[in-house]
PDB file of C-alpha atoms in Angstrom:
ATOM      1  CA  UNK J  18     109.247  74.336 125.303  1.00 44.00           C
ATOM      2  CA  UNK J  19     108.708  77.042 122.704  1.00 43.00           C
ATOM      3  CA  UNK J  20     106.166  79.364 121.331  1.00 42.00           C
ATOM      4  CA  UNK J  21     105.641  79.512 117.464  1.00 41.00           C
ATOM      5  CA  UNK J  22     103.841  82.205 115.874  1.00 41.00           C
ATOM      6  CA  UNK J  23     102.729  82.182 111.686  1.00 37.00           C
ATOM      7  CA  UNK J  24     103.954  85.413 110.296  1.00 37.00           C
ATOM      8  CA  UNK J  25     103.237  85.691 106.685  1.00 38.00           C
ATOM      9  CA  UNK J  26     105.575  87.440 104.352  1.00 38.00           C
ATOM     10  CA  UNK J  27     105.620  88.487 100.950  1.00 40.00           C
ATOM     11  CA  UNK J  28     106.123  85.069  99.067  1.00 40.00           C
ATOM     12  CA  UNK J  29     107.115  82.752 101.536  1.00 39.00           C
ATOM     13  CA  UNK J  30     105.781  81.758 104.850  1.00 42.00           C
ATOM     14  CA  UNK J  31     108.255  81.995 107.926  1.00 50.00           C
ATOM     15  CA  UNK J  32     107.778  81.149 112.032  1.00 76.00           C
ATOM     16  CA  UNK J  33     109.113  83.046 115.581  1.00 92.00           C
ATOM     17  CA  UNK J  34     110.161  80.507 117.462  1.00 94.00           C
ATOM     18  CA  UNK J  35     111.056  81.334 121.108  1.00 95.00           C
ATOM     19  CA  UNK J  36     113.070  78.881 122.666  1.00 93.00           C
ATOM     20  CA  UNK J  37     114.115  78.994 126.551  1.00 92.00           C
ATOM     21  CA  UNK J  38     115.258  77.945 129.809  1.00 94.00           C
ATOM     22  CA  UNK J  39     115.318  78.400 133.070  1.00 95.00           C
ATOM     23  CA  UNK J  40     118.372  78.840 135.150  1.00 95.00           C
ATOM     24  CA  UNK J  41     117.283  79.179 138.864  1.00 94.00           C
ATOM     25  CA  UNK J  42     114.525  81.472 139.004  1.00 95.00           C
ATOM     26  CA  UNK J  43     115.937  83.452 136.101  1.00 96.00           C
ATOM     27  CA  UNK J  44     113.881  82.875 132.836  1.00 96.00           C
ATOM     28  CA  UNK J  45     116.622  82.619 129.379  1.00 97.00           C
ATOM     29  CA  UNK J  46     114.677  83.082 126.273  1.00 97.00           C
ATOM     30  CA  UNK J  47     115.759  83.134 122.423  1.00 96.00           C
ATOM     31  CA  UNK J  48     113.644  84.272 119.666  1.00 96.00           C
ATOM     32  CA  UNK J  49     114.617  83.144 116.755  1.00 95.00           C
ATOM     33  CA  UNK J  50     112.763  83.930 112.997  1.00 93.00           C
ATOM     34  CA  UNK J  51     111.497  86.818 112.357  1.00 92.00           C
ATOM     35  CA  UNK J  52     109.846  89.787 114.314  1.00 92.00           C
ATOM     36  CA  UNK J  53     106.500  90.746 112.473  1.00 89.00           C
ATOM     37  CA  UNK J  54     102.735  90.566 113.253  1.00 87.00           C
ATOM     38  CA  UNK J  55     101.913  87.762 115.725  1.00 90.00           C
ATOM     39  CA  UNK J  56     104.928  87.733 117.559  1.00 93.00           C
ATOM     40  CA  UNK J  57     104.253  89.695 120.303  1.00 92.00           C
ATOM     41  CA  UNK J  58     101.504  87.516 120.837  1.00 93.00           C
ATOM     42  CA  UNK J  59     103.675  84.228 120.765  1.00 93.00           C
ATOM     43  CA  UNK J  60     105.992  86.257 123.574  1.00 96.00           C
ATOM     44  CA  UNK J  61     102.858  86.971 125.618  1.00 95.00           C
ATOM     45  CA  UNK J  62     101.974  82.987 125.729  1.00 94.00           C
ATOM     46  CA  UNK J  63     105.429  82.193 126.211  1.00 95.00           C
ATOM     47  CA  UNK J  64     105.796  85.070 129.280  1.00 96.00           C
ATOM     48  CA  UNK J  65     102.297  83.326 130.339  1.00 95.00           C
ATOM     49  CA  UNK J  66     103.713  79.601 130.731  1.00 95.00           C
ATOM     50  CA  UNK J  67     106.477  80.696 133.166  1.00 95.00           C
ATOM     51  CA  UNK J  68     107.197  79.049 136.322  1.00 94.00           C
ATOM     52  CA  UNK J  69     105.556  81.003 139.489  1.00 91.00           C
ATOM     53  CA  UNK J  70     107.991  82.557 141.017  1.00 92.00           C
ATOM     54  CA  UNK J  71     110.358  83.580 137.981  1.00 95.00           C
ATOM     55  CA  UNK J  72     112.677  86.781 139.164  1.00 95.00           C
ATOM     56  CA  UNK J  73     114.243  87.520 135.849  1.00 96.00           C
ATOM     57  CA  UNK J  74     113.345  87.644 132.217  1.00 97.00           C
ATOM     58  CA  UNK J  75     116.533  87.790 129.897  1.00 97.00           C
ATOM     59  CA  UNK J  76     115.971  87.722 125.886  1.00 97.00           C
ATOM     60  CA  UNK J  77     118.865  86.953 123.702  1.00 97.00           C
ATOM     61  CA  UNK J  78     117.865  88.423 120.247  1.00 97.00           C
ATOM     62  CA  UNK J  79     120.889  87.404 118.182  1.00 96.00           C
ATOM     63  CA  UNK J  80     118.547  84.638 116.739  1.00 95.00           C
ATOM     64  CA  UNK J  81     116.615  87.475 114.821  1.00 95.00           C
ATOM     65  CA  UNK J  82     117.126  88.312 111.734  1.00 92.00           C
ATOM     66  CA  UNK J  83     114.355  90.481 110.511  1.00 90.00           C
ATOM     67  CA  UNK J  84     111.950  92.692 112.024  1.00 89.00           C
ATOM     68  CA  UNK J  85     109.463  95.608 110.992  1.00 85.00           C
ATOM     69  CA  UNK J  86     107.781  98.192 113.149  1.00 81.00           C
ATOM     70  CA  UNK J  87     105.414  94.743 115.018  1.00 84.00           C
ATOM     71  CA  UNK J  88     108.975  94.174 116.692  1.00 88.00           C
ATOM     72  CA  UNK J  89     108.737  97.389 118.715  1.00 87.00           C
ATOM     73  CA  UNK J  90     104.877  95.876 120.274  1.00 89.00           C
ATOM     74  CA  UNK J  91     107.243  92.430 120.901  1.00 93.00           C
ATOM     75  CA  UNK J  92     109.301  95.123 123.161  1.00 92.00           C
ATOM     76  CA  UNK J  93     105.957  96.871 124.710  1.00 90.00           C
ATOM     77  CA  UNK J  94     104.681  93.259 126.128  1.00 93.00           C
ATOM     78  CA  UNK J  95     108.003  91.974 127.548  1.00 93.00           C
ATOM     79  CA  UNK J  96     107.953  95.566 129.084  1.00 91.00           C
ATOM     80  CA  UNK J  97     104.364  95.248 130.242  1.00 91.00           C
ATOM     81  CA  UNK J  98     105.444  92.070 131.671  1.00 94.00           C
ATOM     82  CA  UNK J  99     108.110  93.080 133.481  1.00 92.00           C
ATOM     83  CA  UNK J 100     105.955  96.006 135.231  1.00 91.00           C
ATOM     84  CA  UNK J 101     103.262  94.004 136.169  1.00 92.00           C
ATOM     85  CA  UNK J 102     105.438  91.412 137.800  1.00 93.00           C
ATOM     86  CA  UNK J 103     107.950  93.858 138.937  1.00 93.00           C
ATOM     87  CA  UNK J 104     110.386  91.921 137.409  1.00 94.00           C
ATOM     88  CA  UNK J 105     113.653  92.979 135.577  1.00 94.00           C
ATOM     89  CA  UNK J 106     113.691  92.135 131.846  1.00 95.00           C
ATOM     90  CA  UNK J 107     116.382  92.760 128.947  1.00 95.00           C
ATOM     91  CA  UNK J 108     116.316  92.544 125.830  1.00 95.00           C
ATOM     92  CA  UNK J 109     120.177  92.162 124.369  1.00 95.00           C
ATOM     93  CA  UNK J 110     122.441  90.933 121.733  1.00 96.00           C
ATOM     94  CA  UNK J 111     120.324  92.530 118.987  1.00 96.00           C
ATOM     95  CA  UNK J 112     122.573  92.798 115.398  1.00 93.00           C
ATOM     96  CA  UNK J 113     121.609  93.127 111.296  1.00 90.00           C
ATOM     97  CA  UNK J 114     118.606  94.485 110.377  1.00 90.00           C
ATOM     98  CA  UNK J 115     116.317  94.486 113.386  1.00 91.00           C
ATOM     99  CA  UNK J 116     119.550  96.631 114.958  1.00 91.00           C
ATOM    100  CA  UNK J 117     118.682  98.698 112.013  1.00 86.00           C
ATOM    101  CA  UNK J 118     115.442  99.075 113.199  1.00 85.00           C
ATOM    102  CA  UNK J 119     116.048 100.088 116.801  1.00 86.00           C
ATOM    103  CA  UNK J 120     119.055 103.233 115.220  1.00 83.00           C
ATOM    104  CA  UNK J 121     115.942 104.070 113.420  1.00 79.00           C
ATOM    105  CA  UNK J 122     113.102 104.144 116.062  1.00 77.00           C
ATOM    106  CA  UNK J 123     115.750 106.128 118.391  1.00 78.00           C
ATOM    107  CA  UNK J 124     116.125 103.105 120.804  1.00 84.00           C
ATOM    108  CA  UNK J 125     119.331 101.960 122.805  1.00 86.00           C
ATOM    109  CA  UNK J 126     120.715  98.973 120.827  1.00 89.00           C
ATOM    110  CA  UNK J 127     122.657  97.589 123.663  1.00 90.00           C
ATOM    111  CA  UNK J 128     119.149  96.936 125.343  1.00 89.00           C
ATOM    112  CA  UNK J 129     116.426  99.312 124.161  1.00 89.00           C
ATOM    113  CA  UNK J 130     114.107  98.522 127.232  1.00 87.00           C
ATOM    114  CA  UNK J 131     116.014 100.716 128.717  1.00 79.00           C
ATOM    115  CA  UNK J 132     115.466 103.385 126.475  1.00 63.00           C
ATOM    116  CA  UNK J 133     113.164 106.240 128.295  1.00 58.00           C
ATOM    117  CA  UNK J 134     110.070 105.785 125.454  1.00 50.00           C
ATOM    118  CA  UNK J 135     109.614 101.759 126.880  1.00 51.00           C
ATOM    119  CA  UNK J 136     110.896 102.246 130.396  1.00 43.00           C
ATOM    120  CA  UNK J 137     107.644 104.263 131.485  1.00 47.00           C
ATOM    121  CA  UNK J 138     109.631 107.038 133.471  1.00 47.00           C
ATOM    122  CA  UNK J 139     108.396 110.458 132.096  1.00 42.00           C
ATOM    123  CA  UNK J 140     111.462 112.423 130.675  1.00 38.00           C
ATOM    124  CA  UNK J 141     111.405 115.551 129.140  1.00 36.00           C
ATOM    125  CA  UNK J 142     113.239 114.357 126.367  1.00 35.00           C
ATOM    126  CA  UNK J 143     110.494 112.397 124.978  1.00 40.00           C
ATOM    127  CA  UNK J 144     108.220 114.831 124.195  1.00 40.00           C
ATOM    128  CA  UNK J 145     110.987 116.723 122.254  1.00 38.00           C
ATOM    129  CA  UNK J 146     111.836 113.762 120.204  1.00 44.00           C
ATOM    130  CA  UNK J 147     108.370 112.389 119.526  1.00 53.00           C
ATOM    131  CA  UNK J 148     107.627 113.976 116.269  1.00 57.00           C
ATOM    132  CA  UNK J 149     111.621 113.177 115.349  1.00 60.00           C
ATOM    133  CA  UNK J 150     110.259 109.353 116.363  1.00 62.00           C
ATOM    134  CA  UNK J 151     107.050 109.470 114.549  1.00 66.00           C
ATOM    135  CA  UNK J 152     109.085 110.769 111.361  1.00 71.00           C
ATOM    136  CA  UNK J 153     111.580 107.781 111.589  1.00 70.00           C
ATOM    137  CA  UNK J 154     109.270 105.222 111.925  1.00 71.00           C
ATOM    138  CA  UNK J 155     107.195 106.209 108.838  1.00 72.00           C
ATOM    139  CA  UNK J 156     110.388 106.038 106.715  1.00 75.00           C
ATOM    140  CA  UNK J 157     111.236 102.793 108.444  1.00 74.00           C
ATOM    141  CA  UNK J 158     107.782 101.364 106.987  1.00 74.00           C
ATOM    142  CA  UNK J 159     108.664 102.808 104.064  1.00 75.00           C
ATOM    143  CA  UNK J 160     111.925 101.123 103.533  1.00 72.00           C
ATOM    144  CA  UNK J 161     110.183  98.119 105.003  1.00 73.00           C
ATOM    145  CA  UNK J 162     107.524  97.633 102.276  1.00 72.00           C
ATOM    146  CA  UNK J 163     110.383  98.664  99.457  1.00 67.00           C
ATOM    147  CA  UNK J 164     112.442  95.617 101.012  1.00 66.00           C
ATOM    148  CA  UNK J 165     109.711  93.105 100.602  1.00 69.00           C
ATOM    149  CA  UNK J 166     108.527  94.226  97.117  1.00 70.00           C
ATOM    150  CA  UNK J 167     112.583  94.023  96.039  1.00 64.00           C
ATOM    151  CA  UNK J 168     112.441  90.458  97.660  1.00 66.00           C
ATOM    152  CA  UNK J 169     109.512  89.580  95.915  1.00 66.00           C
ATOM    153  CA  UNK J 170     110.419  91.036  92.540  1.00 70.00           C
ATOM    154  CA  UNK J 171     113.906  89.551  92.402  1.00 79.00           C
ATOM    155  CA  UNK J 172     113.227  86.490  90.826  1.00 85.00           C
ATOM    156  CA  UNK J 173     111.479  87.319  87.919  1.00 85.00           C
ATOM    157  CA  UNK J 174     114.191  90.691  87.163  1.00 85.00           C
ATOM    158  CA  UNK J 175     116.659  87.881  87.398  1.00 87.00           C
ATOM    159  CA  UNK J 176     114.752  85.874  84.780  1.00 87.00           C
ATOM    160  CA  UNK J 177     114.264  88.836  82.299  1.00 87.00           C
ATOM    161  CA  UNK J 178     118.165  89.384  82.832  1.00 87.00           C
ATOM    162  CA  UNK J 179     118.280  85.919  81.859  1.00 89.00           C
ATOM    163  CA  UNK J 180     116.415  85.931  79.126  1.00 87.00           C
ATOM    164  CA  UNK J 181     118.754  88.951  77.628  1.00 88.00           C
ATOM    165  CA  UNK J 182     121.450  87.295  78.063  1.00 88.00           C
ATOM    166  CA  UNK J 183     120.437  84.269  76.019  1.00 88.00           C
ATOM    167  CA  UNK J 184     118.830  86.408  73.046  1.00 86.00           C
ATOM    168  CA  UNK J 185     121.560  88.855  72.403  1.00 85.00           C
ATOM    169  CA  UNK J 186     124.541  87.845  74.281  1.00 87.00           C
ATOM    170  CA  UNK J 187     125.211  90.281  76.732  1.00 87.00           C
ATOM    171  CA  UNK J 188     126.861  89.745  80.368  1.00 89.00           C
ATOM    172  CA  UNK J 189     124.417  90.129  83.662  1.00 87.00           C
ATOM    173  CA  UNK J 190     125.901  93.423  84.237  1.00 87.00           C
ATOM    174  CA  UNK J 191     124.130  94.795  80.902  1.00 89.00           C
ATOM    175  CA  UNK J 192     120.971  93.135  81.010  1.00 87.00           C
ATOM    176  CA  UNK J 193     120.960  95.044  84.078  1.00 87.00           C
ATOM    177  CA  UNK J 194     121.458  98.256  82.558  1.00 88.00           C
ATOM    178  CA  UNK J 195     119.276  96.961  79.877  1.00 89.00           C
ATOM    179  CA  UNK J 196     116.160  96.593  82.276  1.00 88.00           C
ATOM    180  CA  UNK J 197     117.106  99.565  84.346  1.00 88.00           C
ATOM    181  CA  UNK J 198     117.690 102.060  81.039  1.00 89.00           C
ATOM    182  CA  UNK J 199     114.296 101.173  79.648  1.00 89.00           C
ATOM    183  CA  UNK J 200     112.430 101.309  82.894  1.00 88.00           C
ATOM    184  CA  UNK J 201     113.702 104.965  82.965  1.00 89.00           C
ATOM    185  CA  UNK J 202     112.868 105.486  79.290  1.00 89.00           C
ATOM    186  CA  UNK J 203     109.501 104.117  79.314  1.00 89.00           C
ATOM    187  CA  UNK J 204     108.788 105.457  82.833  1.00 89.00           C
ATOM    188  CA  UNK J 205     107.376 102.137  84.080  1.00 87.00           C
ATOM    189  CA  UNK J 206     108.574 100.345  87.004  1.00 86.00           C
ATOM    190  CA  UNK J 207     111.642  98.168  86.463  1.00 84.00           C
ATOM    191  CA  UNK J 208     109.494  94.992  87.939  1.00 85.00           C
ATOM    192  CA  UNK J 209     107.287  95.435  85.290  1.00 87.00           C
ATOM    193  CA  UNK J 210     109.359  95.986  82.583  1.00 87.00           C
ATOM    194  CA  UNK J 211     110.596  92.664  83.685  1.00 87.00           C
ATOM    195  CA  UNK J 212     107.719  90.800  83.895  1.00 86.00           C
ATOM    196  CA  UNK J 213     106.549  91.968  80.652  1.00 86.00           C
ATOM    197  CA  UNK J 214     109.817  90.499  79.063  1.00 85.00           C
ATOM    198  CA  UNK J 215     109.127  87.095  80.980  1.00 86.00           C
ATOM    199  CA  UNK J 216     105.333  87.117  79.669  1.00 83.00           C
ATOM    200  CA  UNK J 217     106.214  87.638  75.827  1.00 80.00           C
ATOM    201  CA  UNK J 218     109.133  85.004  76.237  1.00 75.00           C
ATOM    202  CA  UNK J 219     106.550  82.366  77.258  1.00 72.00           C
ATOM    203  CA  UNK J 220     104.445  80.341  74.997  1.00 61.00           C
ATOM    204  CA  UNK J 221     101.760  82.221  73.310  1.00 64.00           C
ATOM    205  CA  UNK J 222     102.890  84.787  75.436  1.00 65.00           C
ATOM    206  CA  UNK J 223     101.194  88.609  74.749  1.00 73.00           C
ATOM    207  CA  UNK J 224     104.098  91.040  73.393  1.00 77.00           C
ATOM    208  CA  UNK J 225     105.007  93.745  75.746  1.00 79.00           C
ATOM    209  CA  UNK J 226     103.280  97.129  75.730  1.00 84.00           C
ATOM    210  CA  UNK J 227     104.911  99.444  72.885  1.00 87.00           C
ATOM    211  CA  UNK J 228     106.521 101.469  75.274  1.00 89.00           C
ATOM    212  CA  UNK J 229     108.136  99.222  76.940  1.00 86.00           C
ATOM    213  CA  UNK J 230     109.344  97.706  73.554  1.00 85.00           C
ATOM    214  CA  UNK J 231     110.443 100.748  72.403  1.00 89.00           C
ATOM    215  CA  UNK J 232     112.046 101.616  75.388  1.00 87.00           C
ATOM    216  CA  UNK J 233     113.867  97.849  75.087  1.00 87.00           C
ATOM    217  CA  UNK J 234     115.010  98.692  71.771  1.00 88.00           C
ATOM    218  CA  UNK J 235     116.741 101.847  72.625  1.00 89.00           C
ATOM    219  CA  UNK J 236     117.907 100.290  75.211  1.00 86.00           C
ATOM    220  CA  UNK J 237     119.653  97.642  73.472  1.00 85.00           C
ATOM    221  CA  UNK J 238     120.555 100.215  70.110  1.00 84.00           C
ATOM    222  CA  UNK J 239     122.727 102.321  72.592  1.00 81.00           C
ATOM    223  CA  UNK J 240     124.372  99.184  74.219  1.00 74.00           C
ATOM    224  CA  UNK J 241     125.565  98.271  70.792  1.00 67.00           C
ATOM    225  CA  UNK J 242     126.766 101.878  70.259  1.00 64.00           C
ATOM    226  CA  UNK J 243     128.929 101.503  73.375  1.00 61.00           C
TER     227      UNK J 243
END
């Protein structure tokens, strides 16, 4: 059986799925998807619907392939779990991104239960390292949230590259530059640059704003140049 949580992203909708088994009285789970909000509570209905009796909980997390700072609360209840039951529980095999994630958050990869901020042991070191912690996560949101808007931005930068390409007959590589150069020069971001491109492209579309044309027209007068 396995647990499905909705976690909504930035233009697309994906699912955690946590797929198991049990081999004696030893509980072998798999996540699979993605680890954002509402998967710690899919893990805490799937911990739930054990058998009575389970000894071990062992997570393979190889099937994950993107997590933000929700994943670290996914950690907190298997640890909770494992406490209250006086169980062992792992968390291993973790790779990409969400390894990323852990480097960040100061965490053992291998198995970051183990790590003294989720094991619940007091340790000195902790309390030195919590600001260091508190520091790294807010730059891991931060390059979180500029992930997702790059995801979410990419396909209309590719059609304004497109769209250069077509109307004055340069490669991808320079529409690029294009976009980029007259982002800088009109100090607007390059997604919007973009989008105003797209929008005046369009039928009956509005022109862009005169700074970004202008910017677009140096743009293109020094590529010529070149």
């Amino acid at each position: 059986m396995a647990s499905t949580a909705s976690l909504a992203l930035p233009g697309r909708q994906e699912t955690l799925v946590i797929g198991g088994r049990m081999d004696a009285d030893r509980a072998l789970l798999a996540p699979r998807g993605e680890l954002v909000r509402g998967s710690a509570r899919a893990l805490a209905e799937k911990l739930a619907r054990l058998p009575v009796g389970t000894a071990r909980i062992d997570l393979d997390m190889s099937g994950v392939h993107f997590m933000d700072t929700a994943g670290l609360e996914f950690l907190e209840v298997l640890r909770d779990h494992g406490r209250r039951w006086s169980v062992p529980v792992t968390a291993t095999r973790w790779n990409g991104q969400p390894r990323r994630i852990l480097e960040l958050a100061g965490l053992d990869t291998t198995d970051p239960l183990s790590s003294p901020a989720l094991d619940g042991t007091p340790s000195p070191v902790v309390s030195a390292v919590a600001r260091e912690r508190e520091e790294r996560l807010h730059l891991l949101q931060e390059e979180i949230e500029q992930l997702r808007q790059a995801i979410a931005s990419r396909p209309v930068i590719d059609q304004a590259r497109g769209i250069l390409m077509a109307t004055h007959g340069c490669t991808s590589d320079e529409a690029w530059h294009i976009l980029r150069e007259a982002s800088q020069l009109s100090n607007t971001k390059l997604r919007d640059v973009a989008r105003s491109l797209t929008a005046c492209a369009e039928a009956e579309g509005a022109a862009p704003p005169e700074e970004v044309r202008t910017a677009l027209s140096r743009a293109l007068a020094r590529r010529s140049t070149r």
